[in-house]
């Protein structure tokens, strides 16, 4: 039901139809309120450089995999990065550190995935400034913070803004609720860089653009941790003539399914809706031999014994690559900000 509604909503937002046009006055009000609030906010500067990885589209654009890879690149450049995030779906607003065994319901699935794959300190909170201060207090060696989302969180001062453009582009180009945008496309003129992630969107903007590419690499059996190259696993499935299911609780599941098909893994698909919590086991009645899920789904599935011990389930690992020139630009910006802040303090 959730996935069906999301698909319908995005299909409405992809065009300027009767429904979108009828909601346009509400979009004007929404944009006015957002601008008014932003004008009253005084940004708070943290003592270390802050890089925001965000978007203007309300749905998923691939920010989290990009954040993970950016953390790895910053570490390779000699920094000690940490990550802050709101933590989608949390019931409390207070800042909280993300631990390896933190329940996804308490910290959010994406921050938990970042903590696991990027192997860095992480904190969540509605107030990103408070989350950043908590992170720095507990991990004083952190010398750069990457904010997963937060482009619209004006209270957090930032030294660099990266906006991710995903497969859906800008939809009909209108702000909510008539369209899917949190801010108008003109907002992209003020960010430092655009990251084009699996999109063919065309638009006028003077901001530098960089490509992000991704592919599926290793697959990990959820129950045992066994690792297997995806093409090797595909050959195993073909030889056995095994039945497969691809399931995803992410914003754009179709892309995940297509990536599996590109490796010869054909079978049933199950779109569960973004941030699906898995409290109701969706695999219990499926008569298949292999089930493929994403890393974002895996951090939640691992915490539910009935699913974690299902030997049919494999996690398809996503490998993200960033344009080297983007990485260079981020590293240089962070170094400049680090020098400036160290002098100020």
mmCIF file of C-alpha atoms in Angstrom:
data_model
loop_
_atom_site.group_PDB
_atom_site.id
_atom_site.type_symbol
_atom_site.label_atom_id
_atom_site.label_comp_id
_atom_site.label_asym_id
_atom_site.label_seq_id
_atom_site.Cartn_x
_atom_site.Cartn_y
_atom_site.Cartn_z
ATOM 1 C CA UNK A 1 0.000 0.000 0.000
ATOM 2 C CA UNK A 2 2.757 2.454 0.963
ATOM 3 C CA UNK A 3 4.778 1.730 -2.184
ATOM 4 C CA UNK A 4 1.674 2.039 -4.395
ATOM 5 C CA UNK A 5 0.765 5.413 -2.895
ATOM 6 C CA UNK A 6 4.341 6.691 -3.278
ATOM 7 C CA UNK A 7 4.403 5.613 -6.928
ATOM 8 C CA UNK A 8 1.072 7.336 -7.558
ATOM 9 C CA UNK A 9 2.191 10.517 -5.806
ATOM 10 C CA UNK A 10 5.443 10.752 -7.767
ATOM 11 C CA UNK A 11 3.547 10.096 -11.001
ATOM 12 C CA UNK A 12 1.326 13.095 -10.188
ATOM 13 C CA UNK A 13 4.359 15.209 -9.351
ATOM 14 C CA UNK A 14 5.987 14.273 -12.669
ATOM 15 C CA UNK A 15 3.443 16.336 -14.632
ATOM 16 C CA UNK A 16 1.560 19.590 -14.411
ATOM 17 C CA UNK A 17 -1.857 17.956 -14.412
ATOM 18 C CA UNK A 18 -5.168 19.013 -12.905
ATOM 19 C CA UNK A 19 -4.240 17.885 -9.370
ATOM 20 C CA UNK A 20 -0.887 19.683 -9.383
ATOM 21 C CA UNK A 21 -2.413 22.874 -10.774
ATOM 22 C CA UNK A 22 -5.151 22.840 -8.122
ATOM 23 C CA UNK A 23 -2.497 22.645 -5.399
ATOM 24 C CA UNK A 24 -0.316 25.420 -6.821
ATOM 25 C CA UNK A 25 -1.671 28.159 -4.486
ATOM 26 C CA UNK A 26 -0.647 25.997 -1.515
ATOM 27 C CA UNK A 27 2.837 25.725 -3.002
ATOM 28 C CA UNK A 28 3.108 29.516 -3.106
ATOM 29 C CA UNK A 29 2.116 29.660 0.566
ATOM 30 C CA UNK A 30 4.573 26.880 1.425
ATOM 31 C CA UNK A 31 7.449 28.661 -0.337
ATOM 32 C CA UNK A 32 6.590 31.979 1.327
ATOM 33 C CA UNK A 33 6.556 30.394 4.793
ATOM 34 C CA UNK A 34 9.880 28.632 4.169
ATOM 35 C CA UNK A 35 11.542 31.846 3.011
ATOM 36 C CA UNK A 36 10.151 33.797 5.956
ATOM 37 C CA UNK A 37 11.429 31.248 8.452
ATOM 38 C CA UNK A 38 14.838 31.072 6.800
ATOM 39 C CA UNK A 39 15.222 34.862 6.957
ATOM 40 C CA UNK A 40 14.753 34.784 10.744
ATOM 41 C CA UNK A 41 17.373 32.095 11.395
ATOM 42 C CA UNK A 42 20.919 32.908 12.461
ATOM 43 C CA UNK A 43 23.195 30.022 11.396
ATOM 44 C CA UNK A 44 25.344 28.447 14.117
ATOM 45 C CA UNK A 45 28.937 27.640 13.191
ATOM 46 C CA UNK A 46 30.583 24.473 14.449
ATOM 47 C CA UNK A 47 34.340 24.476 15.219
ATOM 48 C CA UNK A 48 35.111 22.092 12.347
ATOM 49 C CA UNK A 49 34.273 22.273 8.617
ATOM 50 C CA UNK A 50 30.770 21.148 7.660
ATOM 51 C CA UNK A 51 29.858 19.661 4.272
ATOM 52 C CA UNK A 52 26.144 19.225 3.560
ATOM 53 C CA UNK A 53 25.021 16.513 1.130
ATOM 54 C CA UNK A 54 21.399 17.292 0.331
ATOM 55 C CA UNK A 55 18.777 17.709 -2.350
ATOM 56 C CA UNK A 56 15.724 19.761 -3.234
ATOM 57 C CA UNK A 57 13.587 16.764 -4.299
ATOM 58 C CA UNK A 58 11.463 15.405 -1.469
ATOM 59 C CA UNK A 59 12.125 11.753 -2.349
ATOM 60 C CA UNK A 60 15.344 9.786 -2.312
ATOM 61 C CA UNK A 61 18.082 10.829 -4.724
ATOM 62 C CA UNK A 62 20.942 8.612 -3.528
ATOM 63 C CA UNK A 63 22.368 10.957 -0.889
ATOM 64 C CA UNK A 64 23.302 8.231 1.586
ATOM 65 C CA UNK A 65 25.573 6.136 -0.710
ATOM 66 C CA UNK A 66 27.232 9.381 -1.805
ATOM 67 C CA UNK A 67 27.717 10.422 1.833
ATOM 68 C CA UNK A 68 29.311 7.059 2.618
ATOM 69 C CA UNK A 69 31.765 7.325 -0.273
ATOM 70 C CA UNK A 70 32.539 10.959 0.537
ATOM 71 C CA UNK A 71 33.442 9.960 4.103
ATOM 72 C CA UNK A 72 35.798 7.313 2.722
ATOM 73 C CA UNK A 73 37.408 9.845 0.397
ATOM 74 C CA UNK A 74 37.884 12.386 3.191
ATOM 75 C CA UNK A 75 39.475 9.729 5.387
ATOM 76 C CA UNK A 76 41.825 8.786 2.536
ATOM 77 C CA UNK A 77 42.805 12.471 2.313
ATOM 78 C CA UNK A 78 43.885 12.430 5.947
ATOM 79 C CA UNK A 79 40.776 13.704 7.728
ATOM 80 C CA UNK A 80 38.786 12.121 10.563
ATOM 81 C CA UNK A 81 35.195 12.580 9.395
ATOM 82 C CA UNK A 82 31.965 12.210 11.332
ATOM 83 C CA UNK A 83 28.364 12.236 10.084
ATOM 84 C CA UNK A 84 25.203 13.881 11.341
ATOM 85 C CA UNK A 85 21.666 13.249 10.129
ATOM 86 C CA UNK A 86 18.111 13.813 11.213
ATOM 87 C CA UNK A 87 17.404 10.074 11.397
ATOM 88 C CA UNK A 88 14.171 9.581 9.460
ATOM 89 C CA UNK A 89 11.373 7.925 11.431
ATOM 90 C CA UNK A 90 12.740 8.610 14.920
ATOM 91 C CA UNK A 91 10.130 9.195 17.631
ATOM 92 C CA UNK A 92 12.341 11.506 19.704
ATOM 93 C CA UNK A 93 13.948 14.764 18.684
ATOM 94 C CA UNK A 94 16.902 14.831 21.113
ATOM 95 C CA UNK A 95 20.348 14.181 19.607
ATOM 96 C CA UNK A 96 21.676 10.651 19.924
ATOM 97 C CA UNK A 97 24.872 8.856 18.994
ATOM 98 C CA UNK A 98 24.602 6.029 16.483
ATOM 99 C CA UNK A 99 26.177 2.771 17.634
ATOM 100 C CA UNK A 100 26.673 -0.460 15.710
ATOM 101 C CA UNK A 101 23.865 -2.099 17.698
ATOM 102 C CA UNK A 102 21.503 0.897 17.773
ATOM 103 C CA UNK A 103 17.912 -0.058 16.877
ATOM 104 C CA UNK A 104 16.969 1.414 13.513
ATOM 105 C CA UNK A 105 13.753 2.677 15.086
ATOM 106 C CA UNK A 106 15.812 4.890 17.414
ATOM 107 C CA UNK A 107 18.409 6.300 15.017
ATOM 108 C CA UNK A 108 17.007 5.727 11.520
ATOM 109 C CA UNK A 109 18.002 3.175 8.895
ATOM 110 C CA UNK A 110 20.265 5.424 6.818
ATOM 111 C CA UNK A 111 22.444 6.697 9.713
ATOM 112 C CA UNK A 112 22.816 3.089 10.840
ATOM 113 C CA UNK A 113 23.924 2.098 7.340
ATOM 114 C CA UNK A 114 26.409 4.991 7.257
ATOM 115 C CA UNK A 115 27.844 3.972 10.622
ATOM 116 C CA UNK A 116 28.237 0.382 9.421
ATOM 117 C CA UNK A 117 29.689 0.991 5.950
ATOM 118 C CA UNK A 118 31.596 4.251 6.406
ATOM 119 C CA UNK A 119 32.894 3.105 9.809
ATOM 120 C CA UNK A 120 32.767 6.598 11.247
ATOM 121 C CA UNK A 121 31.221 8.315 14.270
ATOM 122 C CA UNK A 122 27.622 9.389 13.646
ATOM 123 C CA UNK A 123 24.911 11.259 15.501
ATOM 124 C CA UNK A 124 21.271 11.999 14.735
ATOM 125 C CA UNK A 125 18.889 14.722 15.805
ATOM 126 C CA UNK A 126 16.222 17.044 14.470
ATOM 127 C CA UNK A 127 18.554 19.909 15.417
ATOM 128 C CA UNK A 128 21.673 19.231 13.337
ATOM 129 C CA UNK A 129 23.685 21.756 15.374
ATOM 130 C CA UNK A 130 22.932 19.851 18.584
ATOM 131 C CA UNK A 131 23.776 16.571 16.826
ATOM 132 C CA UNK A 132 27.088 18.058 15.657
ATOM 133 C CA UNK A 133 27.984 19.312 19.125
ATOM 134 C CA UNK A 134 27.204 15.915 20.651
ATOM 135 C CA UNK A 135 29.346 14.195 18.030
ATOM 136 C CA UNK A 136 32.319 16.494 18.646
ATOM 137 C CA UNK A 137 31.992 16.181 22.422
ATOM 138 C CA UNK A 138 32.121 12.389 22.254
ATOM 139 C CA UNK A 139 34.624 12.145 19.389
ATOM 140 C CA UNK A 140 37.038 15.098 19.759
ATOM 141 C CA UNK A 141 39.314 13.780 16.986
ATOM 142 C CA UNK A 142 36.624 14.397 14.368
ATOM 143 C CA UNK A 143 37.869 17.295 12.220
ATOM 144 C CA UNK A 144 35.161 17.480 9.524
ATOM 145 C CA UNK A 145 31.423 16.800 9.659
ATOM 146 C CA UNK A 146 29.371 15.549 6.731
ATOM 147 C CA UNK A 147 25.643 16.201 7.064
ATOM 148 C CA UNK A 148 23.526 13.556 5.362
ATOM 149 C CA UNK A 149 20.648 15.736 4.184
ATOM 150 C CA UNK A 150 20.143 19.135 5.764
ATOM 151 C CA UNK A 151 20.281 21.452 2.758
ATOM 152 C CA UNK A 152 17.154 23.125 4.136
ATOM 153 C CA UNK A 153 18.313 23.071 7.783
ATOM 154 C CA UNK A 154 19.370 26.714 7.805
ATOM 155 C CA UNK A 155 20.385 26.771 11.490
ATOM 156 C CA UNK A 156 23.471 24.712 10.657
ATOM 157 C CA UNK A 157 26.192 26.880 9.128
ATOM 158 C CA UNK A 158 28.002 25.040 6.378
ATOM 159 C CA UNK A 159 31.256 25.459 4.498
ATOM 160 C CA UNK A 160 30.182 23.538 1.416
ATOM 161 C CA UNK A 161 26.852 22.459 -0.070
ATOM 162 C CA UNK A 162 26.519 19.493 -2.418
ATOM 163 C CA UNK A 163 23.113 18.961 -4.032
ATOM 164 C CA UNK A 164 22.295 15.507 -5.405
ATOM 165 C CA UNK A 165 20.062 15.250 -8.479
ATOM 166 C CA UNK A 166 18.507 11.799 -8.702
ATOM 167 C CA UNK A 167 16.748 9.733 -11.352
ATOM 168 C CA UNK A 168 13.462 11.651 -11.042
ATOM 169 C CA UNK A 169 15.133 14.978 -11.770
ATOM 170 C CA UNK A 170 12.831 17.824 -10.653
ATOM 171 C CA UNK A 171 9.461 16.294 -11.443
ATOM 172 C CA UNK A 172 7.136 19.059 -12.653
ATOM 173 C CA UNK A 173 9.487 21.704 -11.252
ATOM 174 C CA UNK A 174 7.059 22.978 -8.604
ATOM 175 C CA UNK A 175 7.464 23.054 -4.832
ATOM 176 C CA UNK A 176 5.291 21.030 -2.467
ATOM 177 C CA UNK A 177 2.471 20.119 -2.458
ATOM 178 C CA UNK A 178 1.877 20.821 -6.158
ATOM 179 C CA UNK A 179 5.275 19.334 -6.949
ATOM 180 C CA UNK A 180 8.057 17.300 -5.325
ATOM 181 C CA UNK A 181 10.507 20.100 -4.558
ATOM 182 C CA UNK A 182 11.461 21.399 -1.119
ATOM 183 C CA UNK A 183 12.905 24.506 -2.734
ATOM 184 C CA UNK A 184 12.661 25.933 -6.265
ATOM 185 C CA UNK A 185 15.263 24.845 -8.861
ATOM 186 C CA UNK A 186 16.867 28.301 -8.597
ATOM 187 C CA UNK A 187 18.217 27.206 -5.202
ATOM 188 C CA UNK A 188 20.796 25.139 -7.071
ATOM 189 C CA UNK A 189 22.511 28.307 -8.281
ATOM 190 C CA UNK A 190 23.726 28.930 -4.720
ATOM 191 C CA UNK A 191 25.184 25.507 -3.872
ATOM 192 C CA UNK A 192 28.849 24.640 -4.454
ATOM 193 C CA UNK A 193 28.385 21.552 -6.605
ATOM 194 C CA UNK A 194 25.739 19.354 -8.200
ATOM 195 C CA UNK A 195 26.119 15.581 -8.123
ATOM 196 C CA UNK A 196 24.312 13.904 -11.000
ATOM 197 C CA UNK A 197 23.265 10.450 -9.834
ATOM 198 C CA UNK A 198 21.660 8.221 -12.485
ATOM 199 C CA UNK A 199 19.808 11.112 -14.091
ATOM 200 C CA UNK A 200 19.413 12.574 -17.553
ATOM 201 C CA UNK A 201 17.755 15.747 -16.269
ATOM 202 C CA UNK A 202 18.544 18.854 -18.287
ATOM 203 C CA UNK A 203 18.313 22.323 -16.780
ATOM 204 C CA UNK A 204 19.992 25.709 -16.754
ATOM 205 C CA UNK A 205 22.303 26.248 -13.799
ATOM 206 C CA UNK A 206 25.726 27.827 -13.433
ATOM 207 C CA UNK A 207 26.832 25.480 -10.637
ATOM 208 C CA UNK A 208 29.541 22.899 -11.525
ATOM 209 C CA UNK A 209 28.212 19.383 -12.141
ATOM 210 C CA UNK A 210 29.885 16.091 -11.344
ATOM 211 C CA UNK A 211 28.819 12.520 -12.037
ATOM 212 C CA UNK A 212 28.299 9.794 -9.471
ATOM 213 C CA UNK A 213 28.240 6.216 -10.764
ATOM 214 C CA UNK A 214 27.223 3.081 -8.952
ATOM 215 C CA UNK A 215 27.253 -0.640 -9.503
ATOM 216 C CA UNK A 216 26.535 -3.820 -7.587
ATOM 217 C CA UNK A 217 29.646 -5.641 -6.428
ATOM 218 C CA UNK A 218 29.740 -8.275 -3.727
ATOM 219 C CA UNK A 219 26.689 -9.988 -2.294
ATOM 220 C CA UNK A 220 26.586 -10.914 1.390
ATOM 221 C CA UNK A 221 24.413 -13.679 2.802
ATOM 222 C CA UNK A 222 22.486 -12.079 5.667
ATOM 223 C CA UNK A 223 22.476 -15.121 7.946
ATOM 224 C CA UNK A 224 26.121 -16.187 7.618
ATOM 225 C CA UNK A 225 28.063 -13.199 6.297
ATOM 226 C CA UNK A 226 29.298 -15.285 3.370
ATOM 227 C CA UNK A 227 30.500 -13.045 0.529
ATOM 228 C CA UNK A 228 30.101 -13.860 -3.127
ATOM 229 C CA UNK A 229 30.653 -11.886 -6.323
ATOM 230 C CA UNK A 230 27.299 -10.980 -7.827
ATOM 231 C CA UNK A 231 28.117 -12.511 -11.221
ATOM 232 C CA UNK A 232 29.240 -15.748 -9.585
ATOM 233 C CA UNK A 233 25.988 -15.840 -7.643
ATOM 234 C CA UNK A 234 24.055 -15.142 -10.843
ATOM 235 C CA UNK A 235 25.702 -18.144 -12.538
ATOM 236 C CA UNK A 236 24.853 -20.307 -9.516
ATOM 237 C CA UNK A 237 21.206 -19.237 -9.774
ATOM 238 C CA UNK A 238 21.107 -19.962 -13.520
ATOM 239 C CA UNK A 239 22.646 -23.422 -13.090
ATOM 240 C CA UNK A 240 20.112 -24.328 -10.407
ATOM 241 C CA UNK A 241 17.255 -22.665 -12.322
ATOM 242 C CA UNK A 242 16.420 -21.150 -8.962
ATOM 243 C CA UNK A 243 13.542 -18.770 -8.273
ATOM 244 C CA UNK A 244 14.494 -15.304 -7.070
ATOM 245 C CA UNK A 245 12.877 -12.304 -5.446
ATOM 246 C CA UNK A 246 14.278 -8.784 -5.383
ATOM 247 C CA UNK A 247 12.837 -6.632 -2.582
ATOM 248 C CA UNK A 248 13.562 -3.030 -1.668
ATOM 249 C CA UNK A 249 12.296 -0.535 0.881
ATOM 250 C CA UNK A 250 13.927 2.463 -0.791
ATOM 251 C CA UNK A 251 12.714 5.541 -2.657
ATOM 252 C CA UNK A 252 13.509 4.284 -6.174
ATOM 253 C CA UNK A 253 13.348 0.451 -6.074
ATOM 254 C CA UNK A 254 13.098 0.140 -9.845
ATOM 255 C CA UNK A 255 16.734 1.098 -10.250
ATOM 256 C CA UNK A 256 17.840 -1.607 -7.809
ATOM 257 C CA UNK A 257 15.772 -4.185 -9.694
ATOM 258 C CA UNK A 258 17.240 -3.049 -13.009
ATOM 259 C CA UNK A 259 20.800 -3.332 -11.658
ATOM 260 C CA UNK A 260 20.103 -6.932 -10.633
ATOM 261 C CA UNK A 261 18.646 -7.722 -14.061
ATOM 262 C CA UNK A 262 21.799 -6.305 -15.642
ATOM 263 C CA UNK A 263 23.673 -9.125 -13.890
ATOM 264 C CA UNK A 264 21.242 -11.743 -15.207
ATOM 265 C CA UNK A 265 19.204 -12.043 -12.013
ATOM 266 C CA UNK A 266 15.629 -12.211 -13.290
ATOM 267 C CA UNK A 267 12.666 -12.906 -11.059
ATOM 268 C CA UNK A 268 9.866 -11.442 -8.990
ATOM 269 C CA UNK A 269 10.159 -7.963 -7.528
ATOM 270 C CA UNK A 270 8.688 -6.438 -4.382
ATOM 271 C CA UNK A 271 8.630 -2.668 -3.813
ATOM 272 C CA UNK A 272 7.968 -2.091 -0.114
ATOM 273 C CA UNK A 273 7.981 1.690 0.151
ATOM 274 C CA UNK A 274 10.791 3.907 1.397
ATOM 275 C CA UNK A 275 11.995 3.201 4.959
ATOM 276 C CA UNK A 276 9.878 0.027 5.284
ATOM 277 C CA UNK A 277 10.390 -1.200 8.887
ATOM 278 C CA UNK A 278 10.133 -5.012 8.311
ATOM 279 C CA UNK A 279 8.149 -5.557 11.526
ATOM 280 C CA UNK A 280 5.758 -7.503 9.315
ATOM 281 C CA UNK A 281 7.965 -10.094 7.571
ATOM 282 C CA UNK A 282 7.326 -9.642 3.826
ATOM 283 C CA UNK A 283 9.255 -12.801 2.890
ATOM 284 C CA UNK A 284 7.442 -15.394 5.021
ATOM 285 C CA UNK A 285 5.104 -16.571 2.252
ATOM 286 C CA UNK A 286 7.425 -16.278 -0.725
ATOM 287 C CA UNK A 287 8.371 -19.657 -2.210
ATOM 288 C CA UNK A 288 11.726 -18.684 -3.725
ATOM 289 C CA UNK A 289 15.328 -19.831 -3.383
ATOM 290 C CA UNK A 290 17.122 -16.466 -3.301
ATOM 291 C CA UNK A 291 16.015 -13.082 -1.995
ATOM 292 C CA UNK A 292 18.007 -9.925 -2.768
ATOM 293 C CA UNK A 293 17.744 -6.800 -0.613
ATOM 294 C CA UNK A 294 19.623 -3.499 -0.332
ATOM 295 C CA UNK A 295 22.064 -2.475 2.394
ATOM 296 C CA UNK A 296 19.517 0.014 3.719
ATOM 297 C CA UNK A 297 17.040 -2.836 4.181
ATOM 298 C CA UNK A 298 19.686 -5.116 5.664
ATOM 299 C CA UNK A 299 20.399 -2.987 8.750
ATOM 300 C CA UNK A 300 16.759 -3.433 9.770
ATOM 301 C CA UNK A 301 16.412 -7.065 8.677
ATOM 302 C CA UNK A 302 19.497 -7.983 10.718
ATOM 303 C CA UNK A 303 17.676 -6.871 13.888
ATOM 304 C CA UNK A 304 14.695 -9.187 13.321
ATOM 305 C CA UNK A 305 15.632 -12.842 14.092
ATOM 306 C CA UNK A 306 13.042 -14.428 11.791
ATOM 307 C CA UNK A 307 14.493 -12.495 8.857
ATOM 308 C CA UNK A 308 18.145 -12.396 9.942
ATOM 309 C CA UNK A 309 18.291 -16.212 10.005
ATOM 310 C CA UNK A 310 16.647 -16.688 6.612
ATOM 311 C CA UNK A 311 19.404 -18.291 4.519
ATOM 312 C CA UNK A 312 17.713 -17.234 1.270
ATOM 313 C CA UNK A 313 18.452 -13.547 1.831
ATOM 314 C CA UNK A 314 21.419 -11.856 0.175
ATOM 315 C CA UNK A 315 22.439 -8.226 0.491
ATOM 316 C CA UNK A 316 23.521 -6.716 -2.831
ATOM 317 C CA UNK A 317 26.336 -4.317 -1.988
ATOM 318 C CA UNK A 318 26.262 -0.972 -3.805
ATOM 319 C CA UNK A 319 29.630 0.427 -4.867
ATOM 320 C CA UNK A 320 29.568 4.200 -5.452
ATOM 321 C CA UNK A 321 32.213 6.139 -7.331
ATOM 322 C CA UNK A 322 32.563 9.919 -7.210
ATOM 323 C CA UNK A 323 34.170 12.117 -9.828
ATOM 324 C CA UNK A 324 37.818 12.651 -8.745
ATOM 325 C CA UNK A 325 37.474 16.362 -9.498
ATOM 326 C CA UNK A 326 34.538 16.573 -7.078
ATOM 327 C CA UNK A 327 36.574 14.847 -4.388
ATOM 328 C CA UNK A 328 39.454 17.245 -5.040
ATOM 329 C CA UNK A 329 37.117 20.244 -4.766
ATOM 330 C CA UNK A 330 35.669 19.002 -1.460
ATOM 331 C CA UNK A 331 39.092 18.254 0.028
ATOM 332 C CA UNK A 332 40.410 21.701 -0.925
ATOM 333 C CA UNK A 333 37.332 23.433 0.487
ATOM 334 C CA UNK A 334 37.561 21.490 3.745
ATOM 335 C CA UNK A 335 41.262 22.289 4.115
ATOM 336 C CA UNK A 336 40.592 25.992 3.590
ATOM 337 C CA UNK A 337 37.740 25.975 6.117
ATOM 338 C CA UNK A 338 39.833 24.017 8.590
ATOM 339 C CA UNK A 339 42.627 26.614 8.467
ATOM 340 C CA UNK A 340 40.168 29.470 8.865
ATOM 341 C CA UNK A 341 38.421 27.892 11.836
ATOM 342 C CA UNK A 342 41.627 26.897 13.574
ATOM 343 C CA UNK A 343 42.784 30.550 13.413
ATOM 344 C CA UNK A 344 39.424 31.749 14.746
ATOM 345 C CA UNK A 345 39.667 29.440 17.738
#
